[in-house]
Amino acid sequence: MDDKLLHPETLAVVSGRPAREPGAPLNEPIVPASTFHSGAPIEYGRDGNPGWSALEDAIGQLEHGRCVTFASGLAAATAILDELSPDAKVIGQRAPYYGVASLLREREGQGRIGLETHDALTVDTVAGADGGTLVWIESPTNPMLDVVDLPAVIGAARRAGATVVVDNTFATPMTQVPIDFGADLVLHSGTKLIGGHSDLLLGAVVAADEAWEHRLRQRRHNTGATPGVLEAYLALRGLRTLPVRFERAQQTARELAKRLGSHRGVARVRYPGTGTMISFETTGSGEDAERVCAAVALIIHATSLGAVETTMERRARYESERAAGTPETLIRLSVGLEHVQDLWADLDRALGLLPA
Ligand SMILES: Cc1ncc(COP(=O)(O)O)c(C=O)c1O
C-alpha cells in the first residue's frame, strides 16, 4: 500500500511497526542497549536504537520529512542552532516559547548569531533575509497563541534564500504540515501533544531533505542529546492516539473558549480557532489570577501542556515571561480529555472567586 495515500489518522497507527512476520511483535520492543554486535549500521547506543527509528518513522511520515529525535524539545532546538555559522542571522518572533527565546538571546550575547526579532512575523519582516538567515517561526506561539501565515511567510523567506524552521508543537500535523509550505525543518517538543500523557521528555526535528537529516544525526551523535529508549517507546505509544486525542480536546477547547468569552471574570480570550490550547486574561490583578489557578479542583494547576489531563498556569509567575510581555493575568489552559461540562463547572466556580 502506498503510504502517501494514507490519512494521518491511519499513519499514526500503522507507521513505525516491525515487519509483519509470523511471531513478530506488533510494537517495536524496547531495546535497552549501549552497544551492539559490530558490523551493522547501529553499533553504539549514541548512534541509534530500533525504538528511536520506529518513532522517527512515524513522526517523519506525519510531518512529510525525515525525523531525528532528541532528549527534549530544547535539545532539538539546540541541535539546529549548533549548525549555524557564526555570521548567521536569525529572524524570529519577539515572544516565542521562553526557552527558545533564552537560547537565541544567549547565543546573540556570545556573538554566535545575529538576532532580529519582530512582534509578528510577516512577509515584510522576512524581506531582509538572505542565504545566511534562519527564520524561526512558532505558530501558534506559547503562550500568546499568535498565529503566523505560514504559506506566505515561509514562501517569502525561501524566496529570499533563507532556511526556515517551524515549531509545530502546538499545532501538530493534525492542523498543519509546514514542510508542505516549504519549511526546511519542523521542531517538536514531543513532551507535549505527541507524548500526550505527562510522562516523558523528548524532542524531534523533521528535515525536508537528507542533508539536514544527516547534519542533525551527526550533531546528536556529537553532543549525546539522545532520547531515552523508554521515552521513545512511550512517545510512539502516545502518537498512536494523537489524532483522536487532538480532535476531542479541540472540540472541548472550542466550547470552553466560547464560554470563557462571555464570563464576567474574563477580560480577554486568545484562542486561534483550532487546537487544544486557550490563553485567557482574567479581570482583577495577577494575584487574583493566581488564586483562580489555585482554586481549580479537577483541572490541575501545573506547568507543561498537551496531555490527557487538563492543566493550567498563570505564565507571568515566571520572570522570563514577564520580561517577554506576557500579561500578568494571562492563564494558559491546556485542554485534555475530561468531559466539557465537568471542566466548565470547575472553571466557572474558580473564576467566580474573582472580585466583582
Ligand atoms: C512551543 C515549544 N517549543 C519547545 C519547547 C521545549 O520543549 P521541551 O520542554 O521538551 O524541551 C516547548 C516546551 O514547553 C514548547 O512549548
mmCIF file with all atom_site columns, C-alpha atoms and ligand atoms in Angstrom, residues 72-75 97 100 138 140 142 167 169-170 187-192 201-203 304-305 332, ligand 1:
data_model
loop_
_atom_site.group_PDB
_atom_site.id
_atom_site.type_symbol
_atom_site.label_atom_id
_atom_site.label_alt_id
_atom_site.label_comp_id
_atom_site.label_asym_id
_atom_site.label_entity_id
_atom_site.label_seq_id
_atom_site.pdbx_PDB_ins_code
_atom_site.Cartn_x
_atom_site.Cartn_y
_atom_site.Cartn_z
_atom_site.occupancy
_atom_site.B_iso_or_equiv
_atom_site.pdbx_formal_charge
_atom_site.auth_seq_id
_atom_site.auth_comp_id
_atom_site.auth_asym_id
_atom_site.auth_atom_id
_atom_site.pdbx_PDB_model_num
ATOM   1  C CA . SER A 1 72  ? 13.918 17.108 24.716 1.00 0.00 ? 72  SER A CA 1
ATOM   2  C CA . GLY A 1 73  ? 12.405 19.865 22.614 1.00 0.00 ? 73  GLY A CA 1
ATOM   3  C CA . LEU A 1 74  ? 15.146 22.255 23.703 1.00 0.00 ? 74  LEU A CA 1
ATOM   4  C CA . ALA A 1 75  ? 17.855 19.697 22.874 1.00 0.00 ? 75  ALA A CA 1
ATOM   5  C CA . TYR A 1 97  ? 8.426  29.813 23.847 1.00 0.00 ? 97  TYR A CA 1
ATOM   6  C CA . VAL A 1 100 ? 13.789 29.117 22.724 1.00 0.00 ? 100 VAL A CA 1
ATOM   7  C CA . GLU A 1 138 ? 6.443  29.299 16.145 1.00 0.00 ? 138 GLU A CA 1
ATOM   8  C CA . PRO A 1 140 ? 0.675  29.301 17.393 1.00 0.00 ? 140 PRO A CA 1
ATOM   9  C CA . ASN A 1 142 ? 3.395  29.691 23.567 1.00 0.00 ? 142 ASN A CA 1
ATOM   10 C CA . ASP A 1 167 ? 7.992  24.933 15.799 1.00 0.00 ? 167 ASP A CA 1
ATOM   11 C CA . THR A 1 169 ? 4.475  21.745 18.927 1.00 0.00 ? 169 THR A CA 1
ATOM   12 C CA . PHE A 1 170 ? 1.075  23.400 19.475 1.00 0.00 ? 170 PHE A CA 1
ATOM   13 C CA . LEU A 1 187 ? 10.547 21.232 15.515 1.00 0.00 ? 187 LEU A CA 1
ATOM   14 C CA . HIS A 1 188 ? 8.528  19.367 18.141 1.00 0.00 ? 188 HIS A CA 1
ATOM   15 C CA . SER A 1 189 ? 8.569  19.191 21.858 1.00 0.00 ? 189 SER A CA 1
ATOM   16 C CA . GLY A 1 190 ? 7.401  15.567 21.920 1.00 0.00 ? 190 GLY A CA 1
ATOM   17 C CA . THR A 1 191 ? 6.983  16.134 25.637 1.00 0.00 ? 191 THR A CA 1
ATOM   18 C CA . LYS A 1 192 ? 3.651  17.800 24.793 1.00 0.00 ? 192 LYS A CA 1
ATOM   19 C CA . LEU A 1 201 ? 10.618 14.461 27.833 1.00 0.00 ? 201 LEU A CA 1
ATOM   20 C CA . LEU A 1 202 ? 11.536 14.140 24.168 1.00 0.00 ? 202 LEU A CA 1
ATOM   21 C CA . GLY A 1 203 ? 12.205 16.349 21.157 1.00 0.00 ? 203 GLY A CA 1
ATOM   22 C CA . SER A 1 304 ? 3.509  21.929 30.710 1.00 0.00 ? 304 SER A CA 1
ATOM   23 C CA . LEU A 1 305 ? 0.676  21.055 28.373 1.00 0.00 ? 305 LEU A CA 1
ATOM   24 C CA . ARG A 1 332 ? -2.653 29.240 29.807 1.00 0.00 ? 332 ARG A CA 1
HETATM 25 C C1 . LIG B 2 .   ? 6.459  25.555 21.673 1.00 0.00 ? 1   LIG B C1 1
HETATM 26 C C2 . LIG B 2 .   ? 7.509  24.845 22.439 1.00 0.00 ? 1   LIG B C2 1
HETATM 27 N N1 . LIG B 2 .   ? 8.681  24.567 21.858 1.00 0.00 ? 1   LIG B N1 1
HETATM 28 C C3 . LIG B 2 .   ? 9.690  23.934 22.523 1.00 0.00 ? 1   LIG B C3 1
HETATM 29 C C4 . LIG B 2 .   ? 9.537  23.570 23.848 1.00 0.00 ? 1   LIG B C4 1
HETATM 30 C C5 . LIG B 2 .   ? 10.675 22.898 24.581 1.00 0.00 ? 1   LIG B C5 1
HETATM 31 O O1 . LIG B 2 .   ? 10.390 21.541 24.750 1.00 0.00 ? 1   LIG B O1 1
HETATM 32 P P1 . LIG B 2 .   ? 10.954 20.637 25.971 1.00 0.00 ? 1   LIG B P1 1
HETATM 33 O O2 . LIG B 2 .   ? 10.299 21.115 27.211 1.00 0.00 ? 1   LIG B O2 1
HETATM 34 O O3 . LIG B 2 .   ? 10.560 19.256 25.538 1.00 0.00 ? 1   LIG B O3 1
HETATM 35 O O4 . LIG B 2 .   ? 12.431 20.834 25.989 1.00 0.00 ? 1   LIG B O4 1
HETATM 36 C C6 . LIG B 2 .   ? 8.323  23.841 24.500 1.00 0.00 ? 1   LIG B C6 1
HETATM 37 C C7 . LIG B 2 .   ? 8.139  23.480 25.924 1.00 0.00 ? 1   LIG B C7 1
HETATM 38 O O5 . LIG B 2 .   ? 7.183  23.890 26.538 1.00 0.00 ? 1   LIG B O5 1
HETATM 39 C C8 . LIG B 2 .   ? 7.292  24.498 23.774 1.00 0.00 ? 1   LIG B C8 1
HETATM 40 O O6 . LIG B 2 .   ? 6.117  24.787 24.356 1.00 0.00 ? 1   LIG B O6 1
#
